[in-house]
Amino acid sequence: MLQLTATPASALADDPVHIRVTGLPPFQVVTLKASLKDEKGNLFQSKAFYKANGAGQVDLEQTPALGGDYVGVHPMGLFWSLKPEKAFQRLLKQDVMHSPFWVTLDLYDSICFHDSPTVQPWASQMVQRWFSGPGVQRKQIREGRVRGALFLPPGEGPFPGVIDLFGGFGNLIEFRASLLATRGFAVLALAYVAYEDLPDKLLEVDLEYFEEAANLLLAHPKIQKPGIGVISLSKGAEIALAMACYLKQVVATICINGFNAVSNVPLRYRDLVVTPIRSGGERMQVHISGAVCYRHCHGDPRDQLNRQSVLPVENAQGWILFIVGEDDECINSKAYAEQAMDQLQSHGRSCGRILVYPGAGHLIEPPYAPLCFASWVRGFSWPFLWGGVPAAHAAAEEHAWGEIQKFFRQHLIQTRCKL
Amino acid sequence: MLIQEVLLKIFLKNHPQCGTAKMIQLTATPVTALVDEPVHIRATGLTPFQVVSLQASLKDEKGNMFYSRAYYRANEIGEVDLEHDSSLGGDYVGRHPMGLIWSLKPENLLTRLMKKDVMNSPFQVHLKLYDSDILLDNKPTTALKASLTLERWYVAPGVTRILVQEGRLRGALFLPPGEGRFPGVIDLFGAVGGLIEFRASLLASHGFASLALAYYGYEDLPPRLEIIDLEYFEEAVNFLLRHPKVCGPGIGVVSICKGAEIGLSMAAHLKQITATVLINGPTFTVGIPQVYRGHVYQPAPFSAQLVTINSLGLVELNHLFEETGAEASQSFFPIEKAQGHFLFIVGEEDKNINSKRNAALAIEQLRRNGKNNWTLLSYPGAGHLIEPPYSPLCLASGIRTICSAFHWGGEVIPHAAAQEHAWKEIQKFLRKHLIPTATSKL
């Protein structure tokens, strides 16, 4: 009897799913398709072609895909190779608490390319992908200047506190914070531009705003003292590195694909004003898809003229983990992370670590998210190129997510044991 | 401050007359030309070392817009010369005098630039010079400083076009200007169907009597491609040889993709074919059968599960025949019987056909039979749609009723270089094998 199974049918978005087909004719070539509609109604789809074995089985943990959106053995390939129907859409969950993403898995008895209303799948399954677990609480934060959302794990705590920072294009991205909270951390998804009453454009980075947020976390009864962690991407990673340098409250910082110097807008902290490295817009490159690669636009922190913009990482009191995608088309993140590591070493500091992922692009996110190769960005009339080779990017995300949690557990929970 | 800005300050201090406003000029020579002729683009009267943005735009006959841009830094006397200077960024980087033209990109990714009316109108390319102060977050903020419009024609003056509706034949014959006879060429495009004339009109502009031949999806020809009847193409060969302005005794074929499959078969079966140009074609029948005087070539078996989709969602067919081996022997043409010469043109980054492998198979078949009547031009970085020079790279487009997004492949810069080189080689090849020299007449 033909059966398509996907277990678990309801899970966290960063948990793998085991997909299997049984009861096929021996050596039958089949198509497996996945489809998802996001909260705005945008359709994302993927497909792969498999050949059943002599016993009429396809097991995505063992059977290689022969063609389609990916090739080879990739148990979660149908998820991370999901592609938007409309080019340059990024899949981002808005409501992380009350609804999952619904992914429909369809099995067709042959090579099935186009969606046809007349061709019915042999079998279908739906899986739910959740961004928060049972008992996780979300609290909208509007205290002082701080704007964001705080996610608390279930239970009494206290929990290690983490600030979550995304890129500089505004709004509030919550899904990584909610997932980390499900894994036992109290996470503040912190907005800093174009959200609620925050400024619409980032004209400067005021580190005191981020210090306020750090102190807010540390004052919470369910959050451990005396230090917090920061997880960050892109512009957020540059800010997080500055936090690590200047704020003693920050004891564990993860910087994903960020700059090691102040870029584009000045950094302010109390009396200190750090001028930014100027970027050359004329060095942008247009990819064949029409998306723009900014990787070559940024100034070189090693240039003597730029030295006052380089962040003094040797002053950081805590631990720093740099996560870098070698195929990052937005920022030359590997070079910047290596420079920061050199700077630490030349000052005799050993609190830094770097993870370099070949084939990974700019948007290294929790695992199994579709690779977003390029997408529209608020305020720009052309899409940004992020880069990434699909299978390698997916593997990087899976590995990095484990390392991220290990890093925080190692360096945040330890501080508690010092008492 | 950038090094260049510091140098500028020093320079202006020593050359005060350069700081005064001069008229900014944008020149292009020639302004009107054939599409396969280069244009020399220059800007003068700029501020020394300033960064400018050069943008090109084109509207095709359906209203689709194509754009390109490049950023240049003026030299110490305020000039930018695309023949000498390197672009800093934009749609291409480096020294590429024709970069603005071949890096044009459609607003919608899946659009292919193809001129329909080749006789009566050119493509107009609008060049604009912006004195730009590009911020990372938006479009240029300052005004247009200079502009001009290029005319890019697909026919030279004096070329005539004759609609062909003889017997079953449907196409357009382009004749070079002047008296006398010209070497004849049949021009075949791929499975996109219809009548595509722009390469034939260009070949006529270079001295070849060229027949753009449709074979499906045009007028009363079959609306769908279900079988290739080689006798139709034999009719075309005979038509050309009969024509008073065509000199024989041999005819050439210039063909791409599905057209190249037909071209290969023509060369194998029709002794009048003395020069065959095959661009990224298969070595065997693909998809549908071919028939010639009762002999049927069945389409080679393929493995549909080997179709791949790239990260942009574009469909790649270049692995389709990877598992096709000896069992496909009845799909291969007897090319060792061909009397003429072959020019195989291969784009190594072709994602629609495994062009490199196909050419290798054909050459192997010729070698096995003791033949050496072939030349191979293999271009790294070039994709499937190798067209006349300066044509923008079409990365992907659809074929109606088949697929909406085929990945043709190719990297912009090497593809452009391949087009430039291949075009010259195609003409040299045709002249060598079609124009009888005085000595060979003996």
mmCIF file with all atom_site columns, N, CA and C in Angstrom, chain B residues 388-415:
data_model
loop_
_atom_site.group_PDB
_atom_site.id
_atom_site.type_symbol
_atom_site.label_atom_id
_atom_site.label_alt_id
_atom_site.label_comp_id
_atom_site.label_asym_id
_atom_site.label_entity_id
_atom_site.label_seq_id
_atom_site.pdbx_PDB_ins_code
_atom_site.Cartn_x
_atom_site.Cartn_y
_atom_site.Cartn_z
_atom_site.occupancy
_atom_site.B_iso_or_equiv
_atom_site.pdbx_formal_charge
_atom_site.auth_seq_id
_atom_site.auth_comp_id
_atom_site.auth_asym_id
_atom_site.auth_atom_id
_atom_site.pdbx_PDB_model_num
ATOM 1  N N  . PRO B 1 388 ? 25.084 37.145 -32.483 1.00 0.00 ? 388 PRO B N  1
ATOM 2  C CA . PRO B 1 388 ? 26.030 38.133 -33.019 1.00 0.00 ? 388 PRO B CA 1
ATOM 3  C C  . PRO B 1 388 ? 26.560 39.019 -31.902 1.00 0.00 ? 388 PRO B C  1
ATOM 4  N N  . PRO B 1 389 ? 27.764 39.565 -32.086 1.00 0.00 ? 389 PRO B N  1
ATOM 5  C CA . PRO B 1 389 ? 28.421 40.285 -30.989 1.00 0.00 ? 389 PRO B CA 1
ATOM 6  C C  . PRO B 1 389 ? 27.605 41.457 -30.456 1.00 0.00 ? 389 PRO B C  1
ATOM 7  N N  . TYR B 1 390 ? 27.864 41.735 -29.180 1.00 0.00 ? 390 TYR B N  1
ATOM 8  C CA . TYR B 1 390 ? 27.249 42.837 -28.440 1.00 0.00 ? 390 TYR B CA 1
ATOM 9  C C  . TYR B 1 390 ? 25.793 42.567 -28.097 1.00 0.00 ? 390 TYR B C  1
ATOM 10 N N  . SER B 1 391 ? 25.257 41.420 -28.461 1.00 0.00 ? 391 SER B N  1
ATOM 11 C CA . SER B 1 391 ? 23.913 41.073 -27.993 1.00 0.00 ? 391 SER B CA 1
ATOM 12 C C  . SER B 1 391 ? 23.971 40.853 -26.492 1.00 0.00 ? 391 SER B C  1
ATOM 13 N N  . PRO B 1 392 ? 23.001 41.406 -25.763 1.00 0.00 ? 392 PRO B N  1
ATOM 14 C CA . PRO B 1 392 ? 22.985 41.167 -24.315 1.00 0.00 ? 392 PRO B CA 1
ATOM 15 C C  . PRO B 1 392 ? 22.838 39.676 -24.026 1.00 0.00 ? 392 PRO B C  1
ATOM 16 N N  . LEU B 1 393 ? 23.493 39.210 -22.978 1.00 0.00 ? 393 LEU B N  1
ATOM 17 C CA . LEU B 1 393 ? 23.330 37.812 -22.583 1.00 0.00 ? 393 LEU B CA 1
ATOM 18 C C  . LEU B 1 393 ? 21.908 37.589 -22.099 1.00 0.00 ? 393 LEU B C  1
ATOM 19 N N  . CYS B 1 394 ? 21.250 36.631 -22.732 1.00 0.00 ? 394 CYS B N  1
ATOM 20 C CA . CYS B 1 394 ? 19.927 36.263 -22.238 1.00 0.00 ? 394 CYS B CA 1
ATOM 21 C C  . CYS B 1 394 ? 20.128 35.055 -21.327 1.00 0.00 ? 394 CYS B C  1
ATOM 22 N N  . LEU B 1 395 ? 19.990 35.268 -20.039 1.00 0.00 ? 395 LEU B N  1
ATOM 23 C CA . LEU B 1 395 ? 20.262 34.192 -19.092 1.00 0.00 ? 395 LEU B CA 1
ATOM 24 C C  . LEU B 1 395 ? 19.170 33.135 -19.103 1.00 0.00 ? 395 LEU B C  1
ATOM 25 N N  . ALA B 1 396 ? 17.934 33.598 -19.293 1.00 0.00 ? 396 ALA B N  1
ATOM 26 C CA . ALA B 1 396 ? 16.816 32.663 -19.209 1.00 0.00 ? 396 ALA B CA 1
ATOM 27 C C  . ALA B 1 396 ? 15.616 33.248 -19.930 1.00 0.00 ? 396 ALA B C  1
ATOM 28 N N  . SER B 1 397 ? 14.843 32.402 -20.515 1.00 0.00 ? 397 SER B N  1
ATOM 29 C CA . SER B 1 397 ? 13.583 32.856 -21.092 1.00 0.00 ? 397 SER B CA 1
ATOM 30 C C  . SER B 1 397 ? 12.711 31.635 -21.308 1.00 0.00 ? 397 SER B C  1
ATOM 31 N N  . GLY B 1 398 ? 11.491 31.868 -21.752 1.00 0.00 ? 398 GLY B N  1
ATOM 32 C CA . GLY B 1 398 ? 10.575 30.756 -21.904 1.00 0.00 ? 398 GLY B CA 1
ATOM 33 C C  . GLY B 1 398 ? 10.388 30.375 -23.354 1.00 0.00 ? 398 GLY B C  1
ATOM 34 N N  . ILE B 1 399 ? 9.911  29.159 -23.545 1.00 0.00 ? 399 ILE B N  1
ATOM 35 C CA . ILE B 1 399 ? 9.443  28.738 -24.866 1.00 0.00 ? 399 ILE B CA 1
ATOM 36 C C  . ILE B 1 399 ? 7.987  28.369 -24.658 1.00 0.00 ? 399 ILE B C  1
ATOM 37 N N  . ARG B 1 400 ? 7.157  29.102 -25.349 1.00 0.00 ? 400 ARG B N  1
ATOM 38 C CA . ARG B 1 400 ? 5.717  28.962 -25.168 1.00 0.00 ? 400 ARG B CA 1
ATOM 39 C C  . ARG B 1 400 ? 5.292  27.512 -25.246 1.00 0.00 ? 400 ARG B C  1
ATOM 40 N N  . THR B 1 401 ? 4.428  27.091 -24.396 1.00 0.00 ? 401 THR B N  1
ATOM 41 C CA . THR B 1 401 ? 3.837  25.743 -24.270 1.00 0.00 ? 401 THR B CA 1
ATOM 42 C C  . THR B 1 401 ? 4.860  24.694 -23.820 1.00 0.00 ? 401 THR B C  1
ATOM 43 N N  . ILE B 1 402 ? 6.101  25.068 -23.653 1.00 0.00 ? 402 ILE B N  1
ATOM 44 C CA . ILE B 1 402 ? 7.064  24.049 -23.193 1.00 0.00 ? 402 ILE B CA 1
ATOM 45 C C  . ILE B 1 402 ? 7.517  24.357 -21.773 1.00 0.00 ? 402 ILE B C  1
ATOM 46 N N  . CYS B 1 403 ? 8.059  25.534 -21.601 1.00 0.00 ? 403 CYS B N  1
ATOM 47 C CA . CYS B 1 403 ? 8.553  25.860 -20.257 1.00 0.00 ? 403 CYS B CA 1
ATOM 48 C C  . CYS B 1 403 ? 8.703  27.366 -20.157 1.00 0.00 ? 403 CYS B C  1
ATOM 49 N N  . SER B 1 404 ? 8.432  27.906 -18.982 1.00 0.00 ? 404 SER B N  1
ATOM 50 C CA . SER B 1 404 ? 8.458  29.360 -18.879 1.00 0.00 ? 404 SER B CA 1
ATOM 51 C C  . SER B 1 404 ? 9.813  29.920 -18.491 1.00 0.00 ? 404 SER B C  1
ATOM 52 N N  . ALA B 1 405 ? 10.732 29.058 -18.063 1.00 0.00 ? 405 ALA B N  1
ATOM 53 C CA . ALA B 1 405 ? 11.995 29.597 -17.569 1.00 0.00 ? 405 ALA B CA 1
ATOM 54 C C  . ALA B 1 405 ? 13.150 28.642 -17.793 1.00 0.00 ? 405 ALA B C  1
ATOM 55 N N  . PHE B 1 406 ? 13.622 28.570 -19.030 1.00 0.00 ? 406 PHE B N  1
ATOM 56 C CA . PHE B 1 406 ? 14.815 27.775 -19.313 1.00 0.00 ? 406 PHE B CA 1
ATOM 57 C C  . PHE B 1 406 ? 16.049 28.577 -18.950 1.00 0.00 ? 406 PHE B C  1
ATOM 58 N N  . HIS B 1 407 ? 16.986 27.918 -18.295 1.00 0.00 ? 407 HIS B N  1
ATOM 59 C CA . HIS B 1 407 ? 18.268 28.542 -17.986 1.00 0.00 ? 407 HIS B CA 1
ATOM 60 C C  . HIS B 1 407 ? 19.183 28.299 -19.177 1.00 0.00 ? 407 HIS B C  1
ATOM 61 N N  . TRP B 1 408 ? 19.593 29.372 -19.847 1.00 0.00 ? 408 TRP B N  1
ATOM 62 C CA . TRP B 1 408 ? 20.483 29.194 -20.992 1.00 0.00 ? 408 TRP B CA 1
ATOM 63 C C  . TRP B 1 408 ? 21.943 29.162 -20.562 1.00 0.00 ? 408 TRP B C  1
ATOM 64 N N  . GLY B 1 409 ? 22.228 29.816 -19.442 1.00 0.00 ? 409 GLY B N  1
ATOM 65 C CA . GLY B 1 409 ? 23.599 29.790 -18.926 1.00 0.00 ? 409 GLY B CA 1
ATOM 66 C C  . GLY B 1 409 ? 24.486 30.859 -19.544 1.00 0.00 ? 409 GLY B C  1
ATOM 67 N N  . GLY B 1 410 ? 25.661 30.953 -18.990 1.00 0.00 ? 410 GLY B N  1
ATOM 68 C CA . GLY B 1 410 ? 26.642 31.902 -19.493 1.00 0.00 ? 410 GLY B CA 1
ATOM 69 C C  . GLY B 1 410 ? 26.965 32.960 -18.463 1.00 0.00 ? 410 GLY B C  1
ATOM 70 N N  . GLU B 1 411 ? 28.214 33.367 -18.450 1.00 0.00 ? 411 GLU B N  1
ATOM 71 C CA . GLU B 1 411 ? 28.621 34.504 -17.605 1.00 0.00 ? 411 GLU B CA 1
ATOM 72 C C  . GLU B 1 411 ? 28.809 35.698 -18.524 1.00 0.00 ? 411 GLU B C  1
ATOM 73 N N  . VAL B 1 412 ? 28.307 36.840 -18.087 1.00 0.00 ? 412 VAL B N  1
ATOM 74 C CA . VAL B 1 412 ? 28.200 37.999 -18.979 1.00 0.00 ? 412 VAL B CA 1
ATOM 75 C C  . VAL B 1 412 ? 29.475 38.312 -19.750 1.00 0.00 ? 412 VAL B C  1
ATOM 76 N N  . ILE B 1 413 ? 30.594 38.473 -19.028 1.00 0.00 ? 413 ILE B N  1
ATOM 77 C CA . ILE B 1 413 ? 31.802 38.951 -19.709 1.00 0.00 ? 413 ILE B CA 1
ATOM 78 C C  . ILE B 1 413 ? 32.390 37.908 -20.676 1.00 0.00 ? 413 ILE B C  1
ATOM 79 N N  . PRO B 1 414 ? 32.632 36.667 -20.262 1.00 0.00 ? 414 PRO B N  1
ATOM 80 C CA . PRO B 1 414 ? 33.147 35.703 -21.233 1.00 0.00 ? 414 PRO B CA 1
ATOM 81 C C  . PRO B 1 414 ? 32.170 35.402 -22.369 1.00 0.00 ? 414 PRO B C  1
ATOM 82 N N  . HIS B 1 415 ? 30.873 35.498 -22.090 1.00 0.00 ? 415 HIS B N  1
ATOM 83 C CA . HIS B 1 415 ? 29.889 35.242 -23.142 1.00 0.00 ? 415 HIS B CA 1
ATOM 84 C C  . HIS B 1 415 ? 30.006 36.319 -24.224 1.00 0.00 ? 415 HIS B C  1
#
